[in-house]
Amino acid sequence: MTGMGHAPRDDNPIIVSAFHHALLEQFLAILFVGVLIAVAWNVMRTVQYRRSVRAGESAVVSGPSAGSAVEAAGHRVLRVGFGLLWLVDGILQLQADMPLGLPANVLQPAGAGTPGWVARLSAIGVSIWQRHPIPAATSVVWIQIGLGIMLLVAPRGRWTQAAGLASAAWGLVVWVFGEAFGGLFSPGPSWLFGLPGAAVLYIVAGLLLALPERLWATPRLGRRLLFGSGICFIGMAVLQAWPGRGFWQGHLAGHALGPLAQMAGQMATTPQPTSISSAVAAFGRFEASQGFLVNLVVVIVLAGSGAALVSGRRPFVLGGVLALGTLSLATWLVVQDLGVFGGTGTDPNSMLPTLLVVVSGYLAWVRVPAEAVQGAEAPTFDGRPEPWWAVVTTRSLTRIGLGVLAIAVVMVGALPMAVTALRAGADPIVAEATDGTPSYLDLHAPGFSLVDQHGQMVTLSSLRGKVVALTFLDPVCTTDCPLIAQEFRIADQMLGATGRRVEFVAVVANPLYNSVSTVDAFDQEEGLVKVPNWLYLTGSLDALRQVWDDYGIQVATEPAGAMVAHGEVTYVIDPAGIERVVLDSNAPAGSVGHQSFTTLLSQQIRSIVPR
Amino acid sequence: MRRSATECHWRRRRPVHPPAPRTCASVAVLVVATLGLVGEPTPSAAVALSTSAPLSTTMSTATGTWAVLPMGDLGQVANTFWQLFYRPAGGARWSLVTPPGVADNGGLVLTGRGTSVTVAFVPSQDLRFTPLAWSSDDGADWSPAVLPAAIDPVPDALGPAPGGASQWAVTASGTRVTRVAETAGTVVTTAALEQASAGSCRTVRVDALAGNGTSTFAGATCLGARRVPVFETVGDGWRVVGPKLPSPSLVSVLRLTVTGDALQAVVARSSGASIVVRLLSSNDSGATWTWSAPLRLPPAATLVSVSPGPGARWTVVWRPAAGSTRLGAIISGSKWSTVTTVPPGTQVLTTGAGTKLEALATKGSRLTVWQLNVGHWVSVLTTTVPIQYGSSS
């Protein structure tokens, strides 16, 4: 009857179901907002039409508004490209294993091997996500989809700038807490592996989009962007060429694969279409045998392209962009596995954003936007500024509606998460995922007559009028029981004043170490002597066996130095002596599991305490 | 009303309340003396020099010999299960008599008086006090006990109190020794050690407690010791009875035995990077001492066991820094004789039937008893212990 602690699998059905349920609820909320916006749009269009008719206009304004200009090509590439990337990222977050899998498969590996302060920052993200997996996972879905929509529907003006700033801000959150600074502080960083992190490119793109439009109207911005990118690529080339980092060898000493061949080998084994895995595996073999050649090509292309971008000569720059594009796409396929196949895919990795930034810079340099459309002069109405219905076009009204909808989408994700992250403890769903949801009962609790830690007789009937949380603990247990006792103590704290109407009761679950002095030693060491509504009950072995039997607790003495094995359940008994809830006390391993069980227990108790 | 219980589960970690530093250290340290003592390393300078004796040991009582050995997966604390074996006097067979009811991954420490044996469970994982079990029928039945609440719940050392009464002597935090009534679990007396050690050394902890009819003796680990840290109770206090050292150094009294007026102490002293072990003997309750020849362990060697045997014969097993080969040495008198090869997995060397040297070796769940027969080790017993792997993880 040995039991094992356990953590829920990434595809735990309770978590997945809760995730989908939350997504559906939030989608319905967004849909509702969308309907409201559609109604508002229709009302405004109707008002606009009627006022136009009344004013003698033949039709409402439908063309470009006065003073509008064509969006700069570089700006458009950046905006649409990153808008689509955010959409893809948001859709990838819909994967069922995100609530539990992301911390273990993405966040923690990103923070591994980093300096203490980076690891601590990364741990904050891990902790919040693990304590609140459902709100965290759903929030990222909606924030990223919302950002994508914002960027896609807002080509110009303050909407674009706001979308750019929002994109940069969220990118910063992802870069710091999700990517642990994109591997900048990890051992063995390389441009091939995603340095300096995809999210930092989202930040750059967001900040560029947040710049005033006039800066996009001259080639200077593109030139500077290309120059900066060139410097970065030269730096990456130096890093890649630096001796002793293993990239010049396909094989290291002792027949171990070099870092690049190792990465490709690992990527090829992850679930993906055969054609992709074959290509990745083939590259891994090639790299293993021709490591020097591969690295030479990478270093030359990075350094050469960087120099070309810095040169400012158009043919060179074009060549550099094309060479970088080729290398980036090849790397994206055979090293980064298209970003989404190697493990838990959260984004297409760094190559596409890199290309978008470089191409955007090139276009911003070579294709300066056309003059502003010379529309009608700003219309006037009896010498006063035109009313809104006379100047707002259908297209801009639609874009405003979609922009508001995008903000609503972001808010649907961000607000619940912001509220949840500030809450102490962990959501009960984590404990439920491991042990199942609580069972609800309606049975008379079997009576007992035992003595407490002070040697005083206690019966169940003497506790009538109070809610009783009853569990079974071995006072000399080395693992679970001290933790359950702490969960009870903290649940009492969480209940606050309600705790005065609750009695936390444990019954000894050890046939040998069941004396009052042993129970007292346990209470002393666990800090339970100061908990006024804590009772640790014991009695004769016959009396204890009767209670164990009545409550279905199996207790077995194991040989050869093993601890006593016993069942771990908690009953919540109402003030009338009726068992209302039974919980599996075996919370998942780790502090999050314990916090989750504590929250679950306090919630269940609170639901039974009479109002 | 009956219903099925949820299966028991074990693997959890304390979510709150990290163990107090005192407890952290004590968990690693509980050291028991009886007719000797054993020690577990503490996170101190003493530990770095590996002068502390491990928990593996043997002990003789009027009825037989006892052996404490780690078994299971020794690479993982949660899967290391310490076992207690007993061999009756004159018998040839070792029996498993590990006291039940408590997970013993942290180790077992042993003390005895007459026919009574007491075992202390070194706390491990989330257990933060020391349960005890005592037996007066050679381990057939065990009675549980805990130390009184007034005493440090994780003592440094435990041994028999003088006078033959059913009392234990317990040290706490390396400074005070408390006599405790065995069955009632009440404090009888306490005596402070720190004043006695002042001037002679800085006591890190008490490693060994031993008693005869009139006195309790304590052996300690001391930094900058000018005298060997062996103490004797005097009224409510202590006095140093150990001999002077040529120069201040780090010294551990690994084990201590008292029989009448005869004291024996196995002393480890740091000497550069290596450890020098000597047997220290006195036939007049510590008035005069005799040093044995030195047993110089190689640098970074780890002591596996220090065990007393009949006829004042002591055995030591250690593991050199490199490799898993273990070496042993025996002393009976003033000179050590090295056992160049001991069977793989040897935890302790002891004296078997007909004064032949025995090696108790473990591998996983299996105990093999080897006997040295005309220069060759011969397996005389193999037994499998029903270890519950994973039950503490």
Coordinates of N, CA and C in Angstrom, one line a residue, chain A residues 1-6 443-444 446 475-480 482-484 486-487 489-490 510 512-513 517-518 520-522 525-526 549-554 557-569 571 579 584-587 589 591 594, chain B residues 1-17 22-23 81-83 96 98-105 121 123-129 131-133 142-147 149 153-154 385-393:
Chain A
M1 N 0.8 -1.2 0.0 CA 0.0 0.0 0.0 C 0.9 1.3 0.0
T2 N 2.0 1.1 -0.6 CA 2.9 2.3 -0.6 C 2.3 3.3 -1.6
G3 N 2.3 4.5 -1.3 CA 1.8 5.5 -2.2 C 2.9 6.4 -2.7
M4 N 2.7 7.0 -3.8 CA 3.7 7.8 -4.4 C 3.1 9.2 -4.5
G5 N 4.0 10.2 -4.2 CA 3.6 11.6 -4.6 C 3.6 11.7 -6.1
H6 N 2.9 12.6 -6.6 CA 2.8 12.7 -8.1 C 2.4 14.1 -8.5
L443 N -23.5 11.8 4.7 CA -23.5 10.6 5.6 C -23.2 11.1 7.1
H444 N -23.8 10.3 8.0 CA -23.5 10.6 9.4 C -22.0 10.2 9.7
P446 N -19.1 8.8 11.6 CA -19.0 7.8 12.8 C -18.4 8.5 14.0
P475 N 2.5 10.7 13.6 CA 3.3 11.7 14.2 C 4.8 11.6 14.0
V476 N 5.3 10.4 13.5 CA 6.7 10.2 13.2 C 6.9 10.0 11.7
C477 N 6.0 10.4 10.9 CA 6.1 10.3 9.5 C 7.1 11.3 9.0
T478 N 7.9 10.9 8.0 CA 9.0 11.8 7.6 C 8.6 12.6 6.4
T479 N 7.5 12.4 5.8 CA 7.2 13.1 4.5 C 5.9 13.8 4.6
D480 N 4.8 13.1 4.3 CA 3.5 13.8 4.1 C 2.9 14.5 5.3
P482 N 3.7 15.9 8.3 CA 4.0 17.2 8.7 C 3.5 18.3 7.7
L483 N 3.5 17.9 6.5 CA 3.1 18.9 5.4 C 1.6 19.1 5.5
I484 N 0.9 18.0 5.7 CA -0.6 18.1 5.8 C -0.9 18.9 7.1
Q486 N 0.8 21.3 8.3 CA 1.0 22.7 7.9 C -0.1 23.2 7.0
E487 N -0.6 22.4 6.1 CA -1.7 22.8 5.3 C -2.9 23.1 6.1
R489 N -2.8 24.2 9.2 CA -2.5 25.4 10.0 C -2.8 26.6 9.1
I490 N -2.3 26.5 7.8 CA -2.4 27.7 6.9 C -3.9 27.8 6.5
N510 N -0.6 5.7 13.4 CA 0.6 4.9 13.6 C 0.3 3.9 14.8
L512 N 2.2 2.2 16.5 CA 3.2 2.1 17.5 C 3.5 3.4 18.2
Y513 N 3.7 4.4 17.5 CA 4.0 5.7 18.1 C 2.7 6.5 18.2
S517 N 2.7 11.8 24.5 CA 3.9 12.5 24.4 C 4.5 12.6 23.0
T518 N 4.2 11.6 22.2 CA 4.6 11.6 20.8 C 3.8 12.6 20.0
D520 N 2.4 15.2 21.3 CA 2.9 16.5 21.7 C 4.2 16.9 21.1
A521 N 5.1 16.0 20.9 CA 6.4 16.3 20.3 C 6.1 16.7 18.8
F522 N 5.2 16.1 18.2 CA 4.8 16.5 16.8 C 4.3 17.9 16.8
E525 N 7.0 20.5 17.3 CA 7.9 20.8 16.2 C 7.2 21.4 15.0
E526 N 5.9 21.2 14.9 CA 5.2 21.7 13.7 C 4.5 23.1 14.1
D549 N -11.0 2.1 11.0 CA -11.9 1.2 10.3 C -13.2 2.0 9.9
D550 N -13.7 2.8 10.8 CA -14.9 3.5 10.5 C -14.8 4.5 9.4
Y551 N -13.6 5.1 9.3 CA -13.3 6.1 8.3 C -12.6 5.6 7.0
G552 N -12.4 4.2 7.0 CA -11.8 3.6 5.8 C -10.4 3.9 5.7
I553 N -9.7 4.1 6.7 CA -8.2 4.4 6.7 C -7.4 3.1 6.9
Q554 N -6.7 2.7 5.9 CA -5.8 1.5 6.0 C -4.5 2.0 6.6
T557 N 2.0 -1.4 9.2 CA 3.4 -1.2 9.6 C 4.3 -2.0 8.6
E558 N 5.2 -1.2 8.0 CA 6.1 -1.8 7.0 C 7.5 -2.2 7.6
P559 N 8.1 -3.2 7.0 CA 9.4 -3.7 7.6 C 10.6 -2.9 7.1
A560 N 11.7 -3.2 7.7 CA 13.0 -2.8 7.2 C 13.2 -1.3 7.1
G561 N 12.8 -0.6 8.1 CA 13.1 0.8 8.2 C 12.1 1.7 7.4
A562 N 11.0 1.2 6.9 CA 10.1 2.0 6.2 C 9.1 2.6 7.1
M563 N 8.5 3.7 6.7 CA 7.5 4.4 7.6 C 6.2 3.6 7.5
V564 N 5.4 3.9 8.5 CA 4.0 3.3 8.5 C 3.2 3.9 7.3
A565 N 2.6 3.0 6.6 CA 1.8 3.4 5.4 C 0.4 3.6 5.9
H566 N -0.2 4.7 5.4 CA -1.6 4.9 5.8 C -2.3 5.8 4.7
G567 N -3.6 5.7 4.7 CA -4.4 6.5 3.8 C -4.3 7.9 4.1
E568 N -4.5 8.8 3.1 CA -4.4 10.2 3.3 C -5.7 10.9 2.8
V569 N -6.6 11.0 3.7 CA -7.9 11.7 3.3 C -8.3 12.7 4.3
Y571 N -11.8 14.6 5.8 CA -13.2 14.7 5.8 C -13.6 16.1 6.3
E579 N -21.0 14.1 7.3 CA -19.9 14.3 6.4 C -20.3 14.9 5.1
D584 N -8.9 14.0 -1.1 CA -7.6 13.3 -1.0 C -6.6 14.3 -0.5
S585 N -5.9 14.0 0.6 CA -4.9 14.9 1.2 C -3.6 14.9 0.5
N586 N -3.4 14.0 -0.5 CA -2.1 13.8 -1.1 C -2.0 14.9 -2.2
A587 N -1.6 16.1 -1.8 CA -1.4 17.2 -2.7 C -0.2 16.9 -3.6
A589 N 3.4 17.1 -5.5 CA 4.7 17.5 -4.9 C 4.9 18.9 -5.2
S591 N 5.7 23.1 -3.5 CA 5.0 24.0 -2.7 C 3.7 24.5 -3.4
H594 N 1.0 22.1 -2.4 CA 0.5 22.3 -1.0 C -0.4 23.5 -0.9
Chain B
M1 N -19.9 1.8 9.3 CA -19.8 2.3 7.9 C -18.3 2.1 7.5
R2 N -18.2 1.5 6.3 CA -16.8 1.3 5.8 C -16.7 1.9 4.4
R3 N -15.6 2.4 4.1 CA -15.4 2.8 2.8 C -13.9 2.6 2.5
S4 N -13.6 2.6 1.3 CA -12.2 2.3 0.9 C -11.4 3.6 1.1
A5 N -10.2 3.5 1.7 CA -9.4 4.6 1.9 C -8.6 4.9 0.6
T6 N -8.2 6.1 0.5 CA -7.3 6.5 -0.6 C -5.9 5.8 -0.3
E7 N -5.3 5.4 -1.3 CA -4.0 4.8 -1.0 C -3.0 5.8 -0.4
C8 N -2.2 5.3 0.4 CA -1.3 6.3 1.1 C -0.2 6.8 0.1
H9 N 0.2 8.0 0.4 CA 1.1 8.6 -0.5 C 2.2 9.2 0.3
W10 N 3.4 9.4 -0.3 CA 4.5 9.8 0.5 C 5.2 11.1 0.0
R11 N 5.2 11.2 -1.3 CA 6.2 12.2 -1.8 C 5.7 13.6 -1.7
R12 N 6.2 14.3 -0.8 CA 5.8 15.7 -0.6 C 7.0 16.4 0.0
R13 N 6.9 17.7 -0.2 CA 8.0 18.5 0.4 C 7.3 19.6 1.2
R14 N 8.0 20.0 2.2 CA 7.5 21.0 3.2 C 7.3 22.3 2.4
P15 N 6.0 22.8 2.4 CA 5.8 24.0 1.7 C 6.1 25.3 2.5
V16 N 6.1 25.2 3.7 CA 6.3 26.3 4.6 C 7.3 25.9 5.6
H17 N 7.7 26.9 6.4 CA 8.6 26.6 7.5 C 9.8 25.8 7.2
R22 N 19.1 25.1 13.5 CA 19.5 24.1 14.5 C 19.1 22.7 14.1
T23 N 17.9 22.6 13.6 CA 17.4 21.3 13.2 C 18.2 20.8 12.0
F81 N 18.1 2.9 3.6 CA 17.4 2.4 4.8 C 18.4 1.8 5.7
W82 N 18.5 2.3 6.9 CA 19.4 1.8 7.8 C 18.8 0.5 8.5
Q83 N 19.6 -0.5 8.7 CA 19.1 -1.7 9.2 C 19.9 -2.1 10.5
L96 N 17.7 -9.8 11.2 CA 17.2 -8.4 11.0 C 16.3 -8.1 12.1
T98 N 15.5 -4.5 12.8 CA 15.2 -3.1 12.7 C 13.9 -2.7 13.4
P99 N 13.9 -1.8 14.3 CA 12.6 -1.4 14.9 C 11.7 -0.8 13.9
P100 N 10.4 -1.2 14.0 CA 9.4 -0.7 13.0 C 8.8 0.6 13.4
G101 N 8.0 1.2 12.5 CA 7.2 2.4 12.9 C 7.7 3.7 12.5
V102 N 9.0 3.8 12.1 CA 9.5 5.1 11.8 C 10.5 4.9 10.6
A103 N 10.4 5.8 9.6 CA 11.3 5.7 8.5 C 12.7 6.1 9.0
D104 N 13.7 5.2 8.7 CA 15.0 5.5 9.3 C 16.1 5.9 8.2
N105 N 15.6 6.6 7.2 CA 16.6 7.1 6.2 C 17.7 7.9 6.7
F121 N 16.2 7.2 16.1 CA 16.1 7.4 14.7 C 16.6 8.9 14.4
P123 N 16.4 12.1 12.6 CA 15.4 12.7 11.8 C 15.8 12.9 10.4
S124 N 14.9 12.6 9.4 CA 15.2 12.9 8.0 C 14.0 13.6 7.4
Q125 N 14.2 14.2 6.3 CA 13.2 14.9 5.5 C 12.4 15.8 6.4
D126 N 11.1 15.6 6.6 CA 10.3 16.5 7.3 C 10.0 16.2 8.8
L127 N 10.6 15.1 9.2 CA 10.5 14.8 10.6 C 11.6 15.6 11.4
R128 N 11.1 16.2 12.5 CA 12.0 17.2 13.1 C 12.3 16.9 14.6
F129 N 12.0 15.7 15.0 CA 12.5 15.3 16.3 C 12.9 13.8 16.3
P131 N 12.5 10.2 17.4 CA 11.8 9.1 18.1 C 12.8 8.0 18.6
L132 N 12.5 7.3 19.6 CA 13.3 6.3 20.2 C 12.6 5.0 20.2
A133 N 13.3 3.9 20.2 CA 12.7 2.6 20.4 C 13.6 1.8 21.3
W142 N 9.8 -4.1 20.3 CA 10.3 -2.7 20.5 C 9.2 -1.9 21.2
S143 N 9.6 -1.1 22.1 CA 8.7 -0.1 22.7 C 9.1 1.3 22.2
P144 N 8.1 2.0 21.8 CA 8.4 3.4 21.3 C 8.5 4.4 22.4
A145 N 9.3 5.4 22.2 CA 9.4 6.5 23.2 C 9.9 7.7 22.5
V146 N 9.7 8.8 23.1 CA 10.2 10.1 22.6 C 10.9 10.8 23.8
L147 N 11.7 11.7 23.5 CA 12.4 12.5 24.5 C 11.5 13.5 25.1
A149 N 9.7 16.9 26.3 CA 9.6 18.1 25.5 C 10.6 19.2 25.9
P153 N 14.9 18.4 20.8 CA 14.2 17.2 20.2 C 15.2 16.5 19.3
V154 N 16.3 17.1 18.9 CA 17.3 16.3 18.1 C 18.6 16.4 18.8
V385 N 17.0 -8.3 2.5 CA 16.1 -7.4 3.4 C 15.0 -6.9 2.6
P386 N 13.7 -6.9 3.0 CA 12.6 -6.5 2.3 C 12.5 -4.9 2.3
I387 N 13.4 -4.3 1.6 CA 13.4 -2.8 1.6 C 12.3 -2.3 0.7
Q388 N 11.6 -1.3 1.3 CA 10.5 -0.6 0.6 C 11.0 0.6 -0.2
Y389 N 11.6 0.3 -1.3 CA 12.1 1.5 -2.1 C 11.0 2.4 -2.5
G390 N 11.3 3.7 -2.4 CA 10.3 4.7 -2.8 C 9.3 5.1 -1.7
S391 N 9.4 4.3 -0.6 CA 8.4 4.6 0.5 C 8.7 5.9 1.2
S392 N 9.9 6.4 1.1 CA 10.2 7.7 1.8 C 10.3 8.9 0.8
S393 N 10.0 8.6 -0.5 CA 10.2 9.7 -1.5 C 8.9 10.2 -2.0

